[in-house]
Tab-separated table of C-alpha atoms (C1' of nucleotides) in Angstrom:
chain	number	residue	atom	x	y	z
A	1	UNK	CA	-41.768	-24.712	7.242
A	2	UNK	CA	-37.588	-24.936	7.047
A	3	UNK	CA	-36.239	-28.246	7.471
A	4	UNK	CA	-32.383	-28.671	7.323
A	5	UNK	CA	-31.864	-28.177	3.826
A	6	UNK	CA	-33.850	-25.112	3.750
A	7	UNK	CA	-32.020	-23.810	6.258
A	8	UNK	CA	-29.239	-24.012	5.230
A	9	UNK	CA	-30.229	-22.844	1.659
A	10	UNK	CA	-31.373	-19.315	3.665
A	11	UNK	CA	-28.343	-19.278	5.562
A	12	UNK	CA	-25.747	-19.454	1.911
A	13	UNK	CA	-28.546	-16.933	0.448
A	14	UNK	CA	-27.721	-14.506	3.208
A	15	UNK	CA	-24.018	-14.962	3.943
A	16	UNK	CA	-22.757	-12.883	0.625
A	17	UNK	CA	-24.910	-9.769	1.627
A	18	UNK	CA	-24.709	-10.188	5.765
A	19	UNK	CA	-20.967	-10.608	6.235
A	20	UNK	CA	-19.312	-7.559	7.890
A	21	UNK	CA	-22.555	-5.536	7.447
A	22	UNK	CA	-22.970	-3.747	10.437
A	23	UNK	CA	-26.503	-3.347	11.827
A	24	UNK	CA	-27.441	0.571	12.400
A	25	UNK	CA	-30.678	-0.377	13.982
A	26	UNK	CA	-34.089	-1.709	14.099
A	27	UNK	CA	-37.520	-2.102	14.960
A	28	UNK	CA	-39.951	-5.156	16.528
A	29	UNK	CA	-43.412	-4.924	15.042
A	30	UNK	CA	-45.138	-7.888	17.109
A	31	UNK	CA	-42.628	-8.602	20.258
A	32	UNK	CA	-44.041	-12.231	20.427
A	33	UNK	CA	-40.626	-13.428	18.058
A	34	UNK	CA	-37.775	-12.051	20.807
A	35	UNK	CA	-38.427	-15.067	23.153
A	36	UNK	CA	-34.997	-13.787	25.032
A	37	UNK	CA	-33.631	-11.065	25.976
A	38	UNK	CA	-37.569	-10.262	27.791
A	39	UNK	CA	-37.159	-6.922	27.371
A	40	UNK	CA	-37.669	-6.393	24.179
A	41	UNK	CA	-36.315	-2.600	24.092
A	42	UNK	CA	-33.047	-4.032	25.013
A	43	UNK	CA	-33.652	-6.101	22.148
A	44	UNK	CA	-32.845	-3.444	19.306
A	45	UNK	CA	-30.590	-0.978	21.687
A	46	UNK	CA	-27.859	-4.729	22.176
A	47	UNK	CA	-27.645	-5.344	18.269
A	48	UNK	CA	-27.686	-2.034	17.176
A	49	UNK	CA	-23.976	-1.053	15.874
A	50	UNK	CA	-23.010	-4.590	16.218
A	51	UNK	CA	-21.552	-5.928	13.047
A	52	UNK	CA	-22.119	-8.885	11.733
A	53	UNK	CA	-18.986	-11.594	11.601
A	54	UNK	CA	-20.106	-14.778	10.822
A	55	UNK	CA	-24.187	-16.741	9.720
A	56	UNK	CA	-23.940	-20.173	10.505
A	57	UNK	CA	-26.499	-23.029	10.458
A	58	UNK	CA	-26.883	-25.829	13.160
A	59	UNK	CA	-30.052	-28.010	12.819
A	60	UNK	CA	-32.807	-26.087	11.685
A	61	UNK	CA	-31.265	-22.675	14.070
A	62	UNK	CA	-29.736	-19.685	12.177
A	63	UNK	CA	-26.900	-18.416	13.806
A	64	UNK	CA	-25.256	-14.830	13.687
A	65	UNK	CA	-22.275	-13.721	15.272
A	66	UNK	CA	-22.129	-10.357	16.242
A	67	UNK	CA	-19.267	-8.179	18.057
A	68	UNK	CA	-19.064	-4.543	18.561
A	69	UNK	CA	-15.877	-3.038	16.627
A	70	UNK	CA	-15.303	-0.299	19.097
A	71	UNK	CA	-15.186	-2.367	22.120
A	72	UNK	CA	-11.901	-4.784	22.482
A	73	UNK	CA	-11.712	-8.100	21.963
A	74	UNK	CA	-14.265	-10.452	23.715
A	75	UNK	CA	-16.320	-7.552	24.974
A	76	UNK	CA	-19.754	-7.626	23.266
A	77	UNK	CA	-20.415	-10.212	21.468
A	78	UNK	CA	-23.495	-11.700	21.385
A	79	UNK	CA	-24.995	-14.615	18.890
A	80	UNK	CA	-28.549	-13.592	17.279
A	81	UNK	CA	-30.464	-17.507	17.372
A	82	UNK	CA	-33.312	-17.452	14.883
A	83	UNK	CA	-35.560	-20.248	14.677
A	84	UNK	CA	-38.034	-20.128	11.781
A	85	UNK	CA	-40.265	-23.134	12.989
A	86	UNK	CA	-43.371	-23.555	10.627
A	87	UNK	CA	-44.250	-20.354	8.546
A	88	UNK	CA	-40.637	-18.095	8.776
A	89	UNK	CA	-39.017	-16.225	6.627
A	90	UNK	CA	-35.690	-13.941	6.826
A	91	UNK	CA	-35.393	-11.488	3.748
A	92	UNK	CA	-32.863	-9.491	2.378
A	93	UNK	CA	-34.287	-6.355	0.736
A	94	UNK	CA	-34.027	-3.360	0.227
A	95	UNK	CA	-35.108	-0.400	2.566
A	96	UNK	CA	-37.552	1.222	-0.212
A	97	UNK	CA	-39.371	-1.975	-0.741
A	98	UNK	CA	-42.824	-2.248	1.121
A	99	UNK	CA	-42.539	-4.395	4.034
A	100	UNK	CA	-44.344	-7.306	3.788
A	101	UNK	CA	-47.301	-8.393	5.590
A	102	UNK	CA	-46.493	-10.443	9.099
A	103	UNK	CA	-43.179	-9.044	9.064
A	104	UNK	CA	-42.334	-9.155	13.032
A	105	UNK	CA	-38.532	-7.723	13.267
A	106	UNK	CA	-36.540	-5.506	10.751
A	107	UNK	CA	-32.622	-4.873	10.843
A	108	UNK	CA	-31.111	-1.600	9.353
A	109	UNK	CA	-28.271	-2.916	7.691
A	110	UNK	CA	-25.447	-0.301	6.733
A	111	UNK	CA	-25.958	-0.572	3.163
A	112	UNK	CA	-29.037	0.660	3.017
A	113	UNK	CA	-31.094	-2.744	2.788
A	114	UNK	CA	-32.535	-4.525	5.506
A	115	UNK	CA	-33.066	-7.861	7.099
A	116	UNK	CA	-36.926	-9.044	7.676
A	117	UNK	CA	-38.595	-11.497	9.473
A	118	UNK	CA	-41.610	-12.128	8.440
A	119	UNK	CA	-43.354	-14.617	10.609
A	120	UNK	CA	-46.955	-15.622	9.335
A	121	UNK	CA	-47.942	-18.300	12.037
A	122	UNK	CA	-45.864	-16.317	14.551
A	123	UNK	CA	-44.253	-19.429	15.818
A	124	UNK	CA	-40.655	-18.184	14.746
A	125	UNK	CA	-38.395	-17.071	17.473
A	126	UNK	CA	-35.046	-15.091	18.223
A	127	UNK	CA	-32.921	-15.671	20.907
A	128	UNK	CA	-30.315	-12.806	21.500
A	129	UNK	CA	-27.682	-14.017	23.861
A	130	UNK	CA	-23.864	-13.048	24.741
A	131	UNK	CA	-21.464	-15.171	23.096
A	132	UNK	CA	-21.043	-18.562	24.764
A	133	UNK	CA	-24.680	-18.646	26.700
A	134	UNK	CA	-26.012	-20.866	24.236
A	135	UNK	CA	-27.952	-22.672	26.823
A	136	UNK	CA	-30.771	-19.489	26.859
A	137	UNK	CA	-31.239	-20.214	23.322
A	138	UNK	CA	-34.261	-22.415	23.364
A	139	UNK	CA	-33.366	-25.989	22.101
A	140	UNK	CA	-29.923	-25.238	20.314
A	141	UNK	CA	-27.873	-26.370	23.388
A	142	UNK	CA	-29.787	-29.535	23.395
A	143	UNK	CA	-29.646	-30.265	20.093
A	144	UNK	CA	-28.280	-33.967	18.487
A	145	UNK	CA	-25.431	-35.190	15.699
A	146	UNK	CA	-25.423	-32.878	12.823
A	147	UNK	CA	-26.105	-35.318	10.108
A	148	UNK	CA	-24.177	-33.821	7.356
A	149	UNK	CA	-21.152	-33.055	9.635
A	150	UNK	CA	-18.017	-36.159	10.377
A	151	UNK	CA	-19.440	-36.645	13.493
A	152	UNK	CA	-22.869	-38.640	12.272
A	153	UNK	CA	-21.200	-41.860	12.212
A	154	UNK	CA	-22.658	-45.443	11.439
A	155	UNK	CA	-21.544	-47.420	13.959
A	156	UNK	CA	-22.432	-44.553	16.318
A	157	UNK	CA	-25.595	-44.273	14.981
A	158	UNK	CA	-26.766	-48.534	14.712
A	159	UNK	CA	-25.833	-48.488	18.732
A	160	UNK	CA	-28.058	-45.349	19.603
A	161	UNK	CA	-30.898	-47.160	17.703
A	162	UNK	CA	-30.142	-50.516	19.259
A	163	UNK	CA	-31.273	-48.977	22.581
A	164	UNK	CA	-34.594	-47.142	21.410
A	165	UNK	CA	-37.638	-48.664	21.159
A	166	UNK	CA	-39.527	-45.283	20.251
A	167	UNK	CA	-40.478	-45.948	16.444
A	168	UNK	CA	-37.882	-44.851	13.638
A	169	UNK	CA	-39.956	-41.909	12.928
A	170	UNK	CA	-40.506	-40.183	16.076
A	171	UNK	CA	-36.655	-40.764	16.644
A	172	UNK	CA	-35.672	-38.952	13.387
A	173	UNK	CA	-37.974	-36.350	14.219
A	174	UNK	CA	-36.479	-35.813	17.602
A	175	UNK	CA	-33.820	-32.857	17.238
A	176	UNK	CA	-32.092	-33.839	20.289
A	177	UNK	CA	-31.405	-37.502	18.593
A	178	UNK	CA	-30.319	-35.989	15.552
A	179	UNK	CA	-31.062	-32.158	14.324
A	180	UNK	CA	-31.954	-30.817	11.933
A	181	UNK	CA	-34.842	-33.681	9.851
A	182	UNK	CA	-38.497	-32.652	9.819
A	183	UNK	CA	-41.663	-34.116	8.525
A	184	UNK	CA	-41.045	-34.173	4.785
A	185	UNK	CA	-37.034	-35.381	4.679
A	186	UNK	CA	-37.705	-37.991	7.292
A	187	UNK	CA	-40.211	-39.654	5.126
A	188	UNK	CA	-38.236	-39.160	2.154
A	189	UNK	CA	-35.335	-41.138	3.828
A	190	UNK	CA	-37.345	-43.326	5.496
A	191	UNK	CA	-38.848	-44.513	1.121
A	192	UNK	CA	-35.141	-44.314	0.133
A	193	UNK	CA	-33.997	-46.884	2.877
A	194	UNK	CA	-37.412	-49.277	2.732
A	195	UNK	CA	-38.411	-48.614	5.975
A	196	UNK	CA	-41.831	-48.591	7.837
A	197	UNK	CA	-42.494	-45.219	9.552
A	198	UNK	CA	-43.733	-46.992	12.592
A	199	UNK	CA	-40.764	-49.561	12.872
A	200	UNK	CA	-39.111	-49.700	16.436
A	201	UNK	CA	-35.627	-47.950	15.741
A	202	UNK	CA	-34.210	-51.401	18.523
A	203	UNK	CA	-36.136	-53.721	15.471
A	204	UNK	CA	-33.627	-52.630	12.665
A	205	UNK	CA	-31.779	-54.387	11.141
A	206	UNK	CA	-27.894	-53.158	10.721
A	207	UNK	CA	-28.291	-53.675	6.849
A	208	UNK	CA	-31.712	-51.414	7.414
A	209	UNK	CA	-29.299	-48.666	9.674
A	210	UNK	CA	-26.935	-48.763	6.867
A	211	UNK	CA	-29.194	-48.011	4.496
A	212	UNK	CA	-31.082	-45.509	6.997
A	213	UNK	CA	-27.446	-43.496	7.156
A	214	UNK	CA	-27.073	-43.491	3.543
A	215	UNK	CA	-30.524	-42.476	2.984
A	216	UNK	CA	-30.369	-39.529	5.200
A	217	UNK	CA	-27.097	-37.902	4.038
A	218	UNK	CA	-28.394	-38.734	0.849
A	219	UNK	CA	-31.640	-37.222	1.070
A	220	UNK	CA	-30.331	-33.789	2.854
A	221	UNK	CA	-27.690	-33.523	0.395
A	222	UNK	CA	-30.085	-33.644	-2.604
A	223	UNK	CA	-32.383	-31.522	-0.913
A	224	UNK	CA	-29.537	-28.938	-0.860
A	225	UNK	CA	-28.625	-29.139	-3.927
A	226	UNK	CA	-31.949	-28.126	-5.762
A	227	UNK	CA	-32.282	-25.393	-2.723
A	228	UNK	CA	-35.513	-26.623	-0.616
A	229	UNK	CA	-38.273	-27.755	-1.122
A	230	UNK	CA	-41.342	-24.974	-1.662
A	231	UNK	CA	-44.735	-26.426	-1.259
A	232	UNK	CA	-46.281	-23.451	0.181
A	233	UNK	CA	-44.104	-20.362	0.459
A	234	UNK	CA	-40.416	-21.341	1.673
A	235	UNK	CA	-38.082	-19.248	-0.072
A	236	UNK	CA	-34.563	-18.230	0.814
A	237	UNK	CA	-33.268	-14.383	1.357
A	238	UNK	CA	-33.734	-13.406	-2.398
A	239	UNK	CA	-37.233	-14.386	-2.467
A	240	UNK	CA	-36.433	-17.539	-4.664
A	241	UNK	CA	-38.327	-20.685	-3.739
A	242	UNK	CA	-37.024	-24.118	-3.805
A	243	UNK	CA	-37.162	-27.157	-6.147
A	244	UNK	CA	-36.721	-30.392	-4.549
A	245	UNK	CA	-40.645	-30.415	-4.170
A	246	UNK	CA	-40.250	-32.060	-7.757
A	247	UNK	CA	-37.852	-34.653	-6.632
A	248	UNK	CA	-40.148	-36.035	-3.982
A	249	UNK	CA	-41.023	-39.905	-4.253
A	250	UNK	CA	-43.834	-39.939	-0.870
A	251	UNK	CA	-44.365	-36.662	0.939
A	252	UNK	CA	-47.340	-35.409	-0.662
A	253	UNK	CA	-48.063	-38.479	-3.084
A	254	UNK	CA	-51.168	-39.421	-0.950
A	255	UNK	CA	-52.974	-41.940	-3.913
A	256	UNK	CA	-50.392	-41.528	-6.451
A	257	UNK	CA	-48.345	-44.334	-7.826
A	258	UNK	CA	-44.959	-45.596	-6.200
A	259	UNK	CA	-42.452	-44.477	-8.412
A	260	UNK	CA	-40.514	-47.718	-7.514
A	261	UNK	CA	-43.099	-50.454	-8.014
A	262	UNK	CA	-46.515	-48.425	-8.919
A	263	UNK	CA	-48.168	-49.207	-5.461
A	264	UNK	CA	-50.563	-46.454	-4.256
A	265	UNK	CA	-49.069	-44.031	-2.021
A	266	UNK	CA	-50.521	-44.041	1.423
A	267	UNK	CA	-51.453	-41.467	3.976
A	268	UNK	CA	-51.076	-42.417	7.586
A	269	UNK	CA	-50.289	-40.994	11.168
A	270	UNK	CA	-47.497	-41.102	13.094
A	271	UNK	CA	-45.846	-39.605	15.673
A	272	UNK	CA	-48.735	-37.238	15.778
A	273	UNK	CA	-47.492	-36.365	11.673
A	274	UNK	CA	-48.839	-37.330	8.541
A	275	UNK	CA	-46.828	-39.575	7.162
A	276	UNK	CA	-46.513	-41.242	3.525
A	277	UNK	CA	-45.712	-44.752	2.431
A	278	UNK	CA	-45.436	-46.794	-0.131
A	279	UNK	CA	-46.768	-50.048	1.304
A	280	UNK	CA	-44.914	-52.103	-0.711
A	281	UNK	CA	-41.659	-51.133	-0.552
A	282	UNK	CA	-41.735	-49.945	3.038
A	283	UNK	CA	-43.052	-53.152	4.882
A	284	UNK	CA	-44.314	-53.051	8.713
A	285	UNK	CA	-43.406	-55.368	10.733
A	286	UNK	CA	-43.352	-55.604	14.647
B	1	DC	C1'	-38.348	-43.405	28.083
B	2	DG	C1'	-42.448	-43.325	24.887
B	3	DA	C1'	-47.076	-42.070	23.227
B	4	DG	C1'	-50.662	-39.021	22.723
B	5	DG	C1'	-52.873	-34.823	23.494
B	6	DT	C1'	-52.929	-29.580	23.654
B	7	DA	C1'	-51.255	-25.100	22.561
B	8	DC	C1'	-49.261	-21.582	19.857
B	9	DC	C1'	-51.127	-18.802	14.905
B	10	DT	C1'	-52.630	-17.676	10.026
B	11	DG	C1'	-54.008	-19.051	5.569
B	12	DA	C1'	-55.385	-22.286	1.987
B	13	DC	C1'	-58.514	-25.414	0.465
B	14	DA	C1'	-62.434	-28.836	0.268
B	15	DG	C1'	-67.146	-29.501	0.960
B	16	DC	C1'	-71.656	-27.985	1.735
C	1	DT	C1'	-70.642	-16.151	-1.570
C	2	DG	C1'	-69.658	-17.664	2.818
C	3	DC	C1'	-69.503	-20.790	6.495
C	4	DT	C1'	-67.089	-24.919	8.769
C	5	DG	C1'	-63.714	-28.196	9.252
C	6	DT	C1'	-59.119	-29.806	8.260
C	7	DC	C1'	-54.550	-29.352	7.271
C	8	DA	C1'	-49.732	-27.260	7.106
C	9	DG	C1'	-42.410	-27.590	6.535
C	10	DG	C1'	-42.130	-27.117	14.305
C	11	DT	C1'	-41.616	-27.342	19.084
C	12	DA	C1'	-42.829	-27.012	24.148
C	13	DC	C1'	-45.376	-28.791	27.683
C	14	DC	C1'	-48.594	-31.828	29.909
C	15	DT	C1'	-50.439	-36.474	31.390
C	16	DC	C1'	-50.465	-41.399	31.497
DNA sequence: CGAGGTACCTGACAGC
DNA sequence: TGCTGTCAGGTACCTC
C-alpha cells in the first residue's frame, strides 16, 4: 500500500501521541508479522515497559526507538522496524474501541490507548532488534539514497544511471538504488520528467536526469503535502485517508485524457507492474 | 547485473 | 446470487 509519502504521513500522525509513551504490554494475534525476534513470546515480554523515544521514517520502514528507563544508559535499547508492504496499517486508538478486523499486533500504551497493526494481506512485518543490529531488519540495512534527504544529489545520481542498463523503472523501483518510490510515485515522476517507463536508465539523457531529480523530489514532496494518496484504504494513525489520489496525472488514468496534451492514457507492463503513460509526452525510444 | 516468474494473502470488482 | 478470473500501494527468492 504505503509508498514514501505515506509513510511518512503515518509516521508525523503518530509522533505527537507515541513520544515518551511507554508501552505496558501487548498481544500478537497472527505471529506471521514478527519476522524477528522468532520467538514470538519474547516478542511482547522485550518491548514491554520500554518507552518509546523517538518514530522515525527511512524508505518505506517505520522506525521506533525504544530504551528501558530503569536500566542505565545503553542497556536495552532496541529499535521496533515495521514494514507495512501492501495492505498495512498502524492505528492509534483507543483501548475501548473494537479492534478491527486483521489486526495482527496490539501495544498497551500507558495512556490508556493503543497501537494496532492491522495487516489485511498479512504481508506487513516487524523486526524487533537491539539498537545498532540493523542488519536483522529485513531490507533496511540495504536500503539506497533517501531522496528527500541532502544526500540524493544530481551529479551523484546522472553517474549511478550512466552505469545501469536495467530500464528507468525497475531502477526507481529498486529500494536499494534509491528507497523509498513505489508503483504509483514512480510513474508519477516518470509523466512529470517525460520519460518512457521502459527507457534504459545508461540511455538518459543528463537534461532527462535533471528533470528525473526534479521530478522525484517534486513528486514526493507534493505527495506529502496533501498526506498520501488513498485509493483503497491507506490512512494514517487517526484513521484519515489521503488526498493526492486527486492530484494524479497517470497512475490510474488507464483511457482517460493526458492532462498535458489530451492523449489517451495507456496501460502497460513493466517491471512485472502496471504501469501508465501518456504516449505522447513520454516517448520510447531504445 | 537484468528480466521474468512465483510466492506470500485478502478483498474488490468485472463478467458471465 | 454466485462463481471465476484479475487486479492491488511490496518484497524475497528462484532461474535463465
Amino acid at each position: 500500500m504505503p509508498e514514501l509519502p505515506e509513510v511518512e504521513t503515518v509516521v508525523r500522525s503518530l509522533a505527537k501521541y507515541l513520544v515518551d509513551r511507554v508501552i505496558t504490554g501487548g498481544t500478537v494475534l497472527d505471529g506471521r508479522i514478527v519476522a524477528y525476534p522468532d520467538d514470538t513470546g519474547g516478542f511482547i515480554d522485550k518491548v514491554t515497559r520500554k518507552r518509546i523515544d523517538s518514530i522515525q521514517r527511512r524508505g518505506k520502514y517505520i522506525i521506533l526507538e525504544l530504551s528501558d528507563p530503569e536500566s542505565k544508559q545503553g542497556e536495552e535499547e532496541y529499535e521496533l522496524v515495521i514494514h507495512l508492504r501492501m495492505s498495512g496499517k498502524l492505528l492509534y486508538q483507543d483501548k475501548n474501541v473494537p479492534i478491527p478486523a486483521h489486526t495482527c499486533v496490539v501495544f498497551d500504551l500507558d495512556d490508556g490507548c493503543q497501537l494496532r497493526f492491522i495487516n489485511i494481506r498479512k504481508f506487513g512485518r516487524m523486526h524487533l532488534v537491539k539498537a545498532g543490529q540493523r542488519e536483522l531488519a529485513g531490507g533496511l540495512a540495504n536500503l539506497g539514497v533517501e531522496p528527500l534527504s541532502p544526500d540524493f544529489q544530481l551529479q551523484d545520481f546522472i553517474r549511478r544511471l550512466k552505469e545501469r542498463s536495467a530500464r528507468i523503472k525497475g531502477l526507481l523501483l529498486n529500494q536499494s538504488f534509491l528507497a523509498g518510490m513505489g508503483n504509483i510515485y514512480v510513474d508519477e515522476a516518470l509523466f512529470r520528467a517525460g520519460i518512457h517507463p521502459m527507457r534504459k536508465a545508461s540511455g538518459l539523457s543528463e537534461a532527462e536526469i535533471a528533470r528525473l531529480f526534479k521530478a522525484i523530489r517534486g513528486v514526493l514532496q507534493d505527495g506529502i503535502e496533501h498526506r498520501g494518496t488513498t485509493r483503497k484504504d491507506y490512512v494514517d494513525a487517526d484513521g484519515q485517508a489521503g488526498d493526492f489520489q486527486n492530484y494524479l496525472q497517470v497512475y490510474g488514468r488507464e483511457g482517460e485524457r493526458c492532462k498535458l496534451c489530451s492523449t489517451p492514457i495507456e496501460r502497460i507492463k513493466v517491471a512485472g507492474r502496471s504501469s501508465f503513460v501518456c504516449p505522447a509526452c513520454q516517448k520510447f525510444e531504445r
